[in-house]
Tab-separated table of C-alpha atoms in Angstrom:
chain	number	residue	atom	x	y	z
H	989	MET	CA	114.164	121.940	102.938
H	990	ALA	CA	111.875	118.898	103.035
H	991	ALA	CA	109.367	120.684	101.343
H	992	LEU	CA	111.610	121.859	98.730
H	993	VAL	CA	112.623	118.019	97.913
H	994	GLN	CA	109.076	116.908	98.402
H	995	ARG	CA	107.703	119.636	95.563
H	996	LYS	CA	110.774	118.610	93.169
H	997	VAL	CA	110.418	115.031	93.644
H	998	LEU	CA	106.591	115.021	93.207
H	999	SER	CA	106.977	117.191	90.076
H	1000	SER	CA	109.957	115.002	88.456
H	1001	TYR	CA	109.221	111.648	88.918
H	1002	THR	CA	105.277	110.862	89.454
H	1003	SER	CA	104.075	111.216	85.730
H	1004	GLY	CA	102.783	107.836	85.904
H	1005	LEU	CA	101.704	107.932	89.563
H	1006	ARG	CA	98.554	109.998	89.000
H	1007	TYR	CA	97.160	110.303	92.841
H	1008	ILE	CA	100.329	111.932	94.063
H	1009	THR	CA	100.480	115.782	94.238
H	1010	THR	CA	102.039	118.271	96.691
H	1011	THR	CA	100.258	119.246	99.489
H	1012	SER	CA	100.507	123.129	99.310
H	1013	ALA	CA	97.451	123.654	97.335
H	1014	TYR	CA	95.658	121.297	99.704
H	1015	ASN	CA	96.567	123.009	102.695
H	1016	ALA	CA	95.483	126.146	101.261
H	1017	SER	CA	92.086	125.027	100.457
H	1018	VAL	CA	91.181	123.186	103.572
H	1019	GLN	CA	87.921	124.410	105.115
H	1020	THR	CA	85.790	123.164	107.639
H	1021	LYS	CA	82.722	121.236	106.331
H	1022	SER	CA	79.515	120.686	107.795
H	1023	LYS	CA	78.017	117.281	107.219
H	1024	LYS	CA	76.055	114.887	108.745
H	1025	THR	CA	76.913	113.326	112.082
H	1026	LEU	CA	77.212	109.617	112.320
H	1027	SER	CA	75.373	109.618	115.809
H	1028	ARG	CA	72.565	106.964	115.910
H	1029	PRO	CA	69.841	106.700	118.354
H	1030	ASN	CA	70.022	104.335	121.238
H	1031	VAL	CA	73.762	103.927	119.977
H	1032	LYS	CA	76.493	104.770	122.308
H	1033	ASN	CA	78.724	107.298	121.018
H	1034	ILE	CA	82.319	106.026	121.867
H	1035	VAL	CA	85.095	108.761	121.689
H	1036	LEU	CA	89.208	108.858	121.755
H	1037	VAL	CA	90.097	111.138	124.121
H	1038	GLU	CA	93.837	110.943	123.644
H	1039	GLY	CA	96.454	108.894	121.923
H	1040	VAL	CA	100.458	109.025	122.360
H	1041	ARG	CA	103.489	107.002	121.560
H	1042	THR	CA	107.087	106.612	122.142
H	1043	PRO	CA	109.095	108.006	119.374
H	1044	PHE	CA	109.805	105.194	116.758
H	1045	LEU	CA	113.151	103.831	116.106
H	1046	MET	CA	114.923	101.707	113.865
H	1047	SER	CA	115.812	98.191	115.533
H	1048	GLY	CA	119.082	97.606	116.841
H	1049	THR	CA	119.348	101.521	117.959
H	1050	THR	CA	118.790	103.475	121.144
H	1051	TYR	CA	115.850	101.102	122.819
H	1052	LYS	CA	118.156	97.908	121.983
H	1053	THR	CA	118.787	97.557	125.709
H	1054	LEU	CA	115.345	97.760	126.950
H	1055	MET	CA	112.341	95.247	127.145
H	1056	PRO	CA	109.421	95.321	124.935
H	1057	HIS	CA	107.180	96.003	128.313
H	1058	ASP	CA	109.530	99.365	129.115
H	1059	LEU	CA	108.286	100.473	125.814
H	1060	ALA	CA	104.534	99.953	126.260
H	1061	THR	CA	104.744	101.130	129.984
H	1062	HIS	CA	106.253	104.481	128.784
H	1063	ALA	CA	103.302	104.849	126.291
H	1064	MET	CA	101.149	104.199	129.305
H	1065	ARG	CA	102.715	106.713	131.489
H	1066	GLY	CA	102.612	109.149	128.932
H	1067	LEU	CA	99.199	108.786	128.277
H	1068	ILE	CA	98.512	109.051	132.153
H	1069	LYS	CA	100.570	112.490	132.216
H	1070	ARG	CA	98.670	113.962	129.082
H	1071	THR	CA	95.269	113.049	130.672
H	1072	ASN	CA	95.706	113.189	134.191
H	1073	ILE	CA	93.624	109.986	134.201
H	1074	PRO	CA	93.209	108.733	138.045
H	1075	LEU	CA	95.138	105.275	138.133
H	1076	ASP	CA	92.019	103.552	139.183
H	1077	ALA	CA	89.716	104.988	136.783
H	1078	VAL	CA	90.231	102.667	133.865
H	1079	ASP	CA	88.279	99.544	133.733
H	1080	TYR	CA	90.293	97.642	131.277
H	1081	ILE	CA	93.459	97.544	129.430
H	1082	VAL	CA	94.098	95.843	126.152
H	1083	VAL	CA	97.492	95.716	124.403
H	1084	GLY	CA	98.500	94.640	120.785
H	1085	THR	CA	101.768	92.853	120.196
H	1086	VAL	CA	102.939	90.263	117.565
H	1087	ILE	CA	106.247	88.757	118.526
H	1088	GLN	CA	105.722	88.297	122.276
H	1089	GLU	CA	108.711	88.538	124.907
H	1090	VAL	CA	108.103	85.038	126.511
H	1091	LYS	CA	108.833	86.402	130.038
H	1092	THR	CA	105.693	88.829	129.493
H	1093	SER	CA	103.519	86.932	127.837
H	1094	ASN	CA	100.609	88.839	128.828
H	1095	ILE	CA	102.389	92.216	128.234
H	1096	ALA	CA	99.411	94.153	128.668
H	1097	ARG	CA	98.980	93.340	132.246
H	1098	GLU	CA	103.049	93.779	132.935
H	1099	ALA	CA	103.164	97.151	131.392
H	1100	ALA	CA	99.989	98.507	133.164
H	1101	LEU	CA	101.297	97.196	136.713
H	1102	GLN	CA	104.705	98.722	135.919
H	1103	ALA	CA	102.802	102.077	134.724
H	1104	GLY	CA	101.319	101.993	138.251
H	1105	PHE	CA	97.565	101.344	137.579
H	1106	SER	CA	95.508	99.438	139.946
H	1107	ASP	CA	96.144	95.692	140.244
H	1108	ARG	CA	92.384	95.594	140.252
H	1109	ILE	CA	92.329	96.681	136.235
H	1110	PRO	CA	92.246	93.645	134.245
H	1111	ALA	CA	94.316	93.468	131.060
H	1112	HIS	CA	95.036	91.100	128.325
H	1113	THR	CA	97.026	91.346	124.801
H	1114	VAL	CA	95.651	90.678	121.433
H	1115	THR	CA	97.301	89.840	118.357
H	1116	GLN	CA	96.599	90.071	114.644
H	1117	ALA	CA	99.679	90.997	112.921
H	1118	CYS	CA	100.119	94.652	111.850
H	1119	ILE	CA	96.731	95.474	113.132
H	1120	SER	CA	96.993	94.441	116.792
H	1121	SER	CA	96.390	97.794	118.378
H	1122	ASN	CA	93.525	98.190	115.940
H	1123	GLN	CA	92.297	95.003	117.545
H	1124	ALA	CA	93.246	96.677	120.729
H	1125	ILE	CA	91.013	99.638	119.905
H	1126	THR	CA	88.038	97.976	118.782
H	1127	THR	CA	87.808	95.326	121.179
H	1128	GLY	CA	87.710	98.193	123.885
H	1129	MET	CA	85.159	99.471	121.645
H	1130	GLY	CA	83.082	96.229	122.149
H	1131	LEU	CA	83.603	96.492	125.721
H	1132	ILE	CA	82.088	100.095	125.846
H	1133	ALA	CA	79.128	99.148	123.362
H	1134	ALA	CA	78.363	96.101	125.388
H	1135	GLY	CA	78.105	98.026	128.906
H	1136	GLN	CA	80.720	96.149	130.377
H	1137	CYS	CA	82.988	99.166	130.577
H	1138	ASP	CA	83.245	102.942	130.260
H	1139	THR	CA	86.785	103.808	130.153
H	1140	VAL	CA	89.633	101.247	128.145
H	1141	LEU	CA	93.180	102.245	127.774
H	1142	ALA	CA	94.020	100.590	124.386
H	1143	GLY	CA	97.592	100.055	123.024
H	1144	GLY	CA	100.384	98.527	120.957
H	1145	VAL	CA	104.065	97.484	121.301
H	1146	GLU	CA	106.572	95.788	119.202
H	1147	PHE	CA	110.389	95.373	119.643
H	1148	MET	CA	112.417	94.085	117.179
H	1149	SER	CA	115.851	94.629	118.735
H	1150	ASP	CA	115.369	91.637	120.705
H	1151	VAL	CA	113.275	89.123	119.032
H	1152	PRO	CA	113.077	85.419	120.369
H	1153	ILE	CA	115.250	83.007	118.494
H	1154	ARG	CA	114.711	79.264	119.691
H	1155	HIS	CA	116.695	76.199	119.753
H	1156	SER	CA	115.684	73.778	117.108
H	1157	ARG	CA	112.494	71.786	117.841
H	1158	GLN	CA	115.098	68.677	117.945
H	1159	MET	CA	117.127	70.246	120.968
H	1160	ARG	CA	114.095	71.503	122.479
H	1161	LYS	CA	112.718	67.870	122.749
H	1162	ILE	CA	115.740	66.597	124.108
H	1163	LEU	CA	116.161	69.588	126.733
H	1164	LEU	CA	112.478	68.659	127.949
H	1165	ALA	CA	113.106	64.948	128.027
H	1166	SER	CA	116.291	65.691	130.037
H	1167	GLN	CA	114.324	66.790	133.112
H	1168	LYS	CA	112.625	63.315	133.029
H	1169	ALA	CA	115.919	61.405	132.449
H	1170	LYS	CA	117.093	59.699	135.831
H	1171	SER	CA	119.178	56.921	134.870
H	1172	LEU	CA	122.736	57.328	133.577
H	1173	PRO	CA	121.924	55.399	130.274
H	1174	ALA	CA	119.193	57.692	129.285
H	1175	LYS	CA	121.176	60.835	130.162
H	1176	LEU	CA	124.288	59.159	128.073
H	1177	GLN	CA	121.403	58.864	125.160
H	1178	LEU	CA	120.179	62.153	125.073
H	1179	LEU	CA	123.660	63.632	125.432
H	1180	ARG	CA	124.838	61.642	122.170
H	1181	GLN	CA	121.431	63.033	120.644
H	1182	ALA	CA	122.599	66.748	121.491
H	1183	LEU	CA	126.161	66.133	119.895
H	1184	ARG	CA	124.563	66.231	116.486
H	1185	PRO	CA	125.698	69.311	114.637
H	1186	ALA	CA	122.199	69.655	113.076
H	1187	VAL	CA	120.451	69.862	116.623
H	1188	TRP	CA	122.370	72.960	117.224
H	1189	ILE	CA	121.251	74.982	114.430
H	1190	PRO	CA	118.678	77.650	115.903
H	1191	GLU	CA	115.037	78.609	114.408
H	1192	LEU	CA	115.660	82.038	113.178
H	1193	PRO	CA	112.322	84.461	113.296
H	1194	ALA	CA	110.835	85.354	109.612
H	1195	VAL	CA	108.138	87.799	108.706
H	1196	ALA	CA	106.662	84.759	106.595
H	1197	GLU	CA	103.179	82.923	106.044
H	1198	PHE	CA	103.047	80.031	107.794
H	1199	SER	CA	100.462	78.505	105.378
H	1200	THR	CA	102.471	79.722	102.439
H	1201	ASN	CA	105.843	80.081	103.723
H	1202	GLU	CA	106.309	83.062	101.712
H	1203	THR	CA	107.752	86.531	103.266
H	1204	MET	CA	105.899	89.451	103.138
H	1205	GLY	CA	108.291	91.360	101.147
H	1206	HIS	CA	107.808	88.525	98.706
H	1207	SER	CA	103.973	88.995	98.472
H	1208	GLY	CA	104.770	92.964	98.632
H	1209	ASP	CA	106.664	92.223	95.297
H	1210	ARG	CA	104.404	89.677	93.969
H	1211	LEU	CA	101.327	92.529	94.496
H	1212	ALA	CA	103.350	95.375	93.159
H	1213	ALA	CA	103.799	93.237	89.781
H	1214	ALA	CA	100.415	92.126	89.554
H	1215	PHE	CA	99.121	95.625	89.460
H	1216	ASN	CA	102.040	97.062	87.538
H	1217	VAL	CA	103.297	99.404	89.902
H	1218	SER	CA	106.497	100.225	88.866
H	1219	ARG	CA	109.762	100.664	90.899
H	1220	GLN	CA	110.077	104.449	90.063
H	1221	GLU	CA	106.343	104.634	91.621
H	1222	GLN	CA	107.158	103.000	94.425
H	1223	ASP	CA	110.671	105.274	95.006
H	1224	ALA	CA	108.571	108.225	94.320
H	1225	PHE	CA	106.065	107.292	96.864
H	1226	ALA	CA	108.775	106.528	99.521
H	1227	ILE	CA	110.286	109.609	98.989
H	1228	ARG	CA	107.218	111.374	99.509
H	1229	SER	CA	106.524	109.614	102.903
H	1230	HIS	CA	110.016	110.505	103.986
H	1231	ALA	CA	109.437	114.082	103.067
H	1232	LEU	CA	106.028	114.566	104.589
H	1233	ALA	CA	107.342	113.146	107.719
H	1234	GLN	CA	110.189	115.444	107.945
H	1235	GLU	CA	107.946	118.422	107.118
H	1236	ALA	CA	105.378	117.420	109.985
H	1237	THR	CA	108.208	116.916	112.196
H	1238	ASP	CA	109.529	120.223	111.763
H	1239	LYS	CA	106.152	121.860	111.903
H	1240	ASN	CA	105.805	120.235	115.435
H	1241	LEU	CA	102.344	118.633	114.012
H	1242	LEU	CA	103.234	114.947	115.233
H	1243	ILE	CA	101.859	115.890	118.976
H	1244	ASP	CA	101.336	112.452	119.892
H	1245	ARG	CA	104.923	111.735	119.807
H	1246	LEU	CA	106.585	111.629	123.646
H	1247	ASP	CA	109.922	112.247	124.537
H	1248	TYR	CA	111.885	109.313	126.137
H	1249	LYS	CA	114.815	109.529	128.508
H	1250	VAL	CA	116.206	105.831	128.040
H	1251	PRO	CA	118.228	104.559	131.041
H	1252	GLY	CA	122.148	104.710	130.443
H	1253	VAL	CA	121.761	106.922	127.391
H	1254	ALA	CA	122.581	110.500	127.682
H	1255	GLU	CA	120.375	112.316	125.208
H	1256	THR	CA	116.734	112.045	125.509
H	1257	VAL	CA	114.842	110.364	122.401
H	1258	THR	CA	112.569	113.185	120.886
H	1259	LYS	CA	112.093	112.219	117.588
H	1260	ASP	CA	111.597	109.194	115.096
H	1261	ASN	CA	115.002	108.111	113.645
H	1262	GLY	CA	114.188	106.549	110.725
H	1263	ILE	CA	113.287	109.408	108.454
H	1264	ARG	CA	115.295	110.066	105.612
H	1265	VAL	CA	114.634	112.665	102.913
H	1266	SER	CA	116.563	111.139	99.641
H	1267	THR	CA	116.463	111.587	95.905
H	1268	MET	CA	115.236	109.110	93.107
H	1269	GLU	CA	118.865	108.759	91.920
H	1270	GLN	CA	119.642	107.605	95.455
H	1271	LEU	CA	117.118	105.006	95.997
H	1272	GLY	CA	117.396	103.952	92.106
H	1273	LYS	CA	120.985	102.393	93.225
H	1274	LEU	CA	119.367	99.898	95.726
H	1275	LYS	CA	119.282	96.404	94.555
H	1276	PRO	CA	115.834	94.376	95.000
H	1277	ALA	CA	115.598	93.098	98.702
H	1278	PHE	CA	113.156	89.787	98.198
H	1279	VAL	CA	112.655	89.056	94.613
H	1280	LYS	CA	116.245	88.992	92.934
H	1281	PRO	CA	117.454	90.358	90.673
H	1282	HIS	CA	114.153	91.863	89.078
H	1283	GLY	CA	111.789	92.978	91.984
H	1284	THR	CA	111.132	96.254	92.739
H	1285	VAL	CA	110.869	96.368	96.481
H	1286	THR	CA	113.893	97.636	98.258
H	1287	ALA	CA	115.088	98.319	101.603
H	1288	ALA	CA	114.019	102.378	100.936
H	1289	ASN	CA	110.476	101.705	99.849
H	1290	ALA	CA	109.406	99.273	102.382
H	1291	SER	CA	108.857	99.957	105.974
H	1292	PHE	CA	111.613	99.139	108.573
H	1293	LEU	CA	112.150	96.796	111.636
H	1294	THR	CA	110.997	99.123	114.306
H	1295	ASP	CA	110.770	99.447	118.041
H	1296	GLY	CA	107.873	101.393	119.641
H	1297	GLY	CA	104.775	101.512	121.676
H	1298	SER	CA	101.437	103.525	121.906
H	1299	ALA	CA	98.357	104.147	124.195
H	1300	CYS	CA	95.145	105.978	123.622
H	1301	LEU	CA	92.399	106.483	126.034
H	1302	ILE	CA	88.754	105.736	124.771
H	1303	MET	CA	85.433	106.244	126.646
H	1304	SER	CA	82.041	106.136	126.312
H	1305	GLU	CA	81.292	109.865	125.527
H	1306	GLU	CA	78.886	110.249	128.608
H	1307	LYS	CA	81.747	109.289	130.667
H	1308	ALA	CA	84.464	111.547	129.043
H	1309	LEU	CA	82.284	114.576	129.748
H	1310	GLN	CA	81.617	113.658	133.252
H	1311	MET	CA	85.371	113.519	133.976
H	1312	GLY	CA	85.687	116.682	132.129
H	1313	TYR	CA	87.465	115.721	129.264
H	1314	LYS	CA	86.926	117.415	125.566
H	1315	PRO	CA	87.376	113.995	123.328
H	1316	LYS	CA	89.357	114.327	119.935
H	1317	ALA	CA	87.035	112.296	117.923
H	1318	TYR	CA	84.398	109.888	117.671
H	1319	LEU	CA	85.317	106.347	116.969
H	1320	ARG	CA	82.542	105.297	114.486
H	1321	ASP	CA	82.051	102.080	112.138
H	1322	PHE	CA	84.760	99.409	111.666
H	1323	LEU	CA	85.146	96.283	110.176
H	1324	TYR	CA	87.733	93.271	109.557
H	1325	VAL	CA	88.300	91.556	106.173
H	1326	ALA	CA	90.098	88.830	105.091
H	1327	GLN	CA	90.929	87.016	101.955
H	1328	ASP	CA	93.279	83.860	100.406
H	1329	PRO	CA	96.786	84.938	101.605
H	1330	LYS	CA	98.277	82.492	98.668
H	1331	ASP	CA	96.256	84.879	96.282
H	1332	GLN	CA	97.141	88.337	97.712
H	1333	LEU	CA	98.002	88.722	101.034
H	1334	LEU	CA	97.927	92.891	101.409
H	1335	LEU	CA	94.656	93.977	99.668
H	1336	GLY	CA	92.934	94.496	102.843
H	1337	PRO	CA	92.714	98.425	102.460
H	1338	ALA	CA	90.969	97.559	99.258
H	1339	TYR	CA	88.401	95.357	100.380
H	1340	GLY	CA	87.930	97.256	103.426
H	1341	THR	CA	87.503	100.743	102.209
H	1342	PRO	CA	84.376	100.698	100.470
H	1343	LYS	CA	82.738	98.511	102.700
H	1344	VAL	CA	83.474	100.731	105.789
H	1345	LEU	CA	82.032	103.530	103.568
H	1346	LYS	CA	78.789	101.808	102.815
H	1347	ASN	CA	78.195	100.656	106.532
H	1348	ALA	CA	78.725	104.304	107.360
H	1349	GLY	CA	76.499	105.740	105.003
H	1350	LEU	CA	79.245	107.997	103.322
H	1351	THR	CA	81.309	108.442	100.060
H	1352	LEU	CA	84.821	108.660	99.486
H	1353	GLN	CA	84.305	112.428	98.953
H	1354	ASP	CA	83.004	112.683	102.093
H	1355	ILE	CA	86.473	111.732	103.503
H	1356	ASP	CA	88.526	114.788	104.422
H	1357	VAL	CA	91.321	112.589	106.136
H	1358	PHE	CA	92.909	109.082	104.923
H	1359	GLU	CA	95.581	107.360	107.147
H	1360	TYR	CA	96.702	104.340	105.448
H	1361	HIS	CA	99.414	101.903	106.808
H	1362	GLU	CA	102.538	101.754	104.452
H	1363	ALA	CA	103.692	98.541	104.691
H	1364	PHE	CA	105.299	98.978	101.354
H	1365	ALA	CA	105.267	101.472	98.676
H	1366	GLY	CA	103.990	98.968	96.158
H	1367	GLN	CA	101.633	97.421	98.480
H	1368	LEU	CA	99.613	100.685	99.137
H	1369	LEU	CA	99.861	102.035	95.422
H	1370	SER	CA	98.578	98.594	94.525
H	1371	ASN	CA	95.354	98.944	96.782
H	1372	PHE	CA	94.778	101.996	95.475
H	1373	LYS	CA	95.115	100.795	91.628
H	1374	ALA	CA	92.740	97.779	92.648
H	1375	MET	CA	90.102	100.415	94.255
H	1376	ASP	CA	90.467	102.519	90.645
H	1377	SER	CA	89.872	99.313	88.667
H	1378	ASP	CA	86.139	98.209	87.581
H	1379	SER	CA	87.714	94.862	86.648
H	1380	PHE	CA	88.777	94.350	90.005
H	1381	ALA	CA	85.712	95.615	91.784
H	1382	THR	CA	83.740	93.369	89.570
H	1383	LYS	CA	85.401	90.208	89.776
H	1384	TYR	CA	86.799	90.422	93.209
H	1385	MET	CA	84.600	92.943	95.198
H	1386	GLY	CA	81.498	92.040	94.174
H	1387	LEU	CA	80.837	95.734	93.228
H	1388	PRO	CA	78.843	97.080	89.892
H	1389	SER	CA	81.922	99.484	89.172
H	1390	LYS	CA	85.041	100.690	91.025
H	1391	PRO	CA	84.815	102.738	94.516
H	1392	GLY	CA	87.753	104.769	93.264
H	1393	ALA	CA	90.885	105.984	94.617
H	1394	PRO	CA	91.426	108.393	97.520
H	1395	PRO	CA	93.239	111.492	96.331
H	1396	MET	CA	96.515	111.746	97.402
H	1397	GLU	CA	96.384	115.153	98.623
H	1398	LYS	CA	94.028	113.891	101.500
H	1399	VAL	CA	96.591	110.717	102.234
H	1400	ASN	CA	99.296	110.169	105.066
H	1401	LEU	CA	100.165	113.722	104.939
H	1402	TRP	CA	102.295	113.689	108.125
H	1403	GLY	CA	104.227	110.742	106.921
H	1404	GLY	CA	103.729	107.348	107.285
H	1405	SER	CA	104.743	103.725	108.039
H	1406	LEU	CA	107.579	104.043	105.473
H	1407	SER	CA	109.321	107.014	107.139
H	1408	LEU	CA	108.079	107.030	110.587
H	1409	GLY	CA	108.441	103.141	111.294
H	1410	HIS	CA	106.113	100.472	111.897
H	1411	PRO	CA	106.092	98.573	114.831
H	1412	PHE	CA	103.840	95.858	114.148
H	1413	GLY	CA	101.858	95.887	117.258
H	1414	ALA	CA	101.657	99.820	117.657
H	1415	THR	CA	100.838	101.054	114.598
H	1416	GLY	CA	97.156	101.064	114.857
H	1417	VAL	CA	97.008	103.515	117.583
H	1418	ARG	CA	99.158	105.621	115.637
H	1419	LEU	CA	96.843	105.589	112.622
H	1420	ALA	CA	93.934	106.587	114.392
H	1421	THR	CA	95.621	109.264	116.727
H	1422	THR	CA	97.309	110.747	113.635
H	1423	ALA	CA	93.787	110.912	111.860
H	1424	ALA	CA	92.013	112.436	114.803
H	1425	ASN	CA	94.948	114.910	115.214
H	1426	ARG	CA	94.850	115.876	111.605
H	1427	LEU	CA	91.094	116.124	111.521
H	1428	ILE	CA	91.276	118.942	114.315
H	1429	HIS	CA	94.478	120.864	112.410
H	1430	GLU	CA	92.693	120.598	108.813
H	1431	GLY	CA	89.094	121.252	109.922
H	1432	GLY	CA	87.984	118.196	108.376
H	1433	GLN	CA	84.969	116.164	109.471
H	1434	TYR	CA	85.684	112.446	108.675
H	1435	ALA	CA	88.652	110.435	108.549
H	1436	LEU	CA	89.089	106.812	106.957
H	1437	ILE	CA	91.620	104.764	108.733
H	1438	ALA	CA	93.136	101.299	106.807
H	1439	ALA	CA	95.585	98.765	107.124
H	1440	CYS	CA	96.931	95.375	105.569
H	1441	ALA	CA	98.102	92.436	107.811
H	1442	ALA	CA	99.590	89.025	107.725
H	1443	GLY	CA	97.023	86.437	106.989
H	1444	GLY	CA	95.481	88.023	104.259
H	1445	HIS	CA	93.709	90.525	106.978
H	1446	GLY	CA	92.969	94.161	106.524
H	1447	HIS	CA	91.047	97.006	108.912
H	1448	ALA	CA	89.015	99.842	108.452
H	1449	MET	CA	87.621	102.558	110.103
H	1450	ILE	CA	85.613	105.892	110.248
H	1451	ILE	CA	86.473	108.401	112.696
H	1452	GLU	CA	84.480	111.707	113.194
H	1453	ARG	CA	85.826	114.898	114.380
H	1454	TYR	CA	84.242	115.795	117.879
H	1455	PRO	CA	82.502	119.256	117.424
H	1456	SER	CA	84.128	122.370	118.417
């Protein structure tokens, strides 16, 4: 049913979106290619042994009674079970997260201890918005490349069901001062301050830039307008994502996903619960979510608030083979980019893709699998239009001509963040693991993953399938 909906949607509604095609022709023509390896003399090969994740669930649903370290712990335990890695064999643990639970500020350490890893294994937490677990992976790669470690667990977690809501700054100052107030007059003065109504207004969290005070959804809407990405194009891409995610689920292709028996919940969680195969007519009824009344970003063509955790095992190739593992892929060139968030916040993939290809000595045509983070449909389509624009390439990217956009028949064929969900800190591991699994499934050699992130950041990485 999902495949039928997908074909109908893509043939009927994407005349203006020339990159989108159905996947059937591509799948039928997949051939194993023989290309040069990116292995370099005197450079340590780093491999992805395995990656797993919890089911990604919409916030406020089945995971709502948990704490974030529970999700990270479950991902780690799933990785232990999948790889049989001894609990004292990991040299270092790095976990990415964005909105931190104050009780577990170093969530990497708390989850590692709860998962049963040796207390002698150091762990730290990193944050870089939506590319936090990408940063966890590359931090681990750096430790291995420097000879400090041979085996690193890299992961990520986000828990949007219970984000910290703070008292106002005035109330916080009163509470802190109350600990030092000794005399009755001093305590009465603080009490009078605390009785003012404005003091009791809480500070609610918002996905907004501190430097610009602009929400990411507003940035996404502004980006889509700048690159003339229509509401129709965005809705069609969102439908594509959900249809492909449903198809991948039905075909049991999402092998990184773990089952999760949540305490107190009768049914085991076995699937991502945000997948909704819909129609253009249904999506067309939704009102703009951020720029009202004329914006084009809606709840359906934007990624939703998600709870989830992920973990992967990366090693030096020598250590992996010594321990008897058959790696999934080599982790090759990577980079981070940044631009002015006041200009355009979400163009990281457009800036990162041609740079990482150049560093690796590859072209767009060499890439068999693309896994791009789908923050918003308009965001990703704008990045593709930027990459396919000569004027943007010469004016903003410093290139002589456009690098070109990836063909859609190679992009996110198992769904993406729009449909599977986007736990901010955990998506990077999903991208890397899915890219490796798709390379194996489709017989390709090279994959490229890329993502945007708050602050005007972006990340891109080349992954090479491990030889059979």
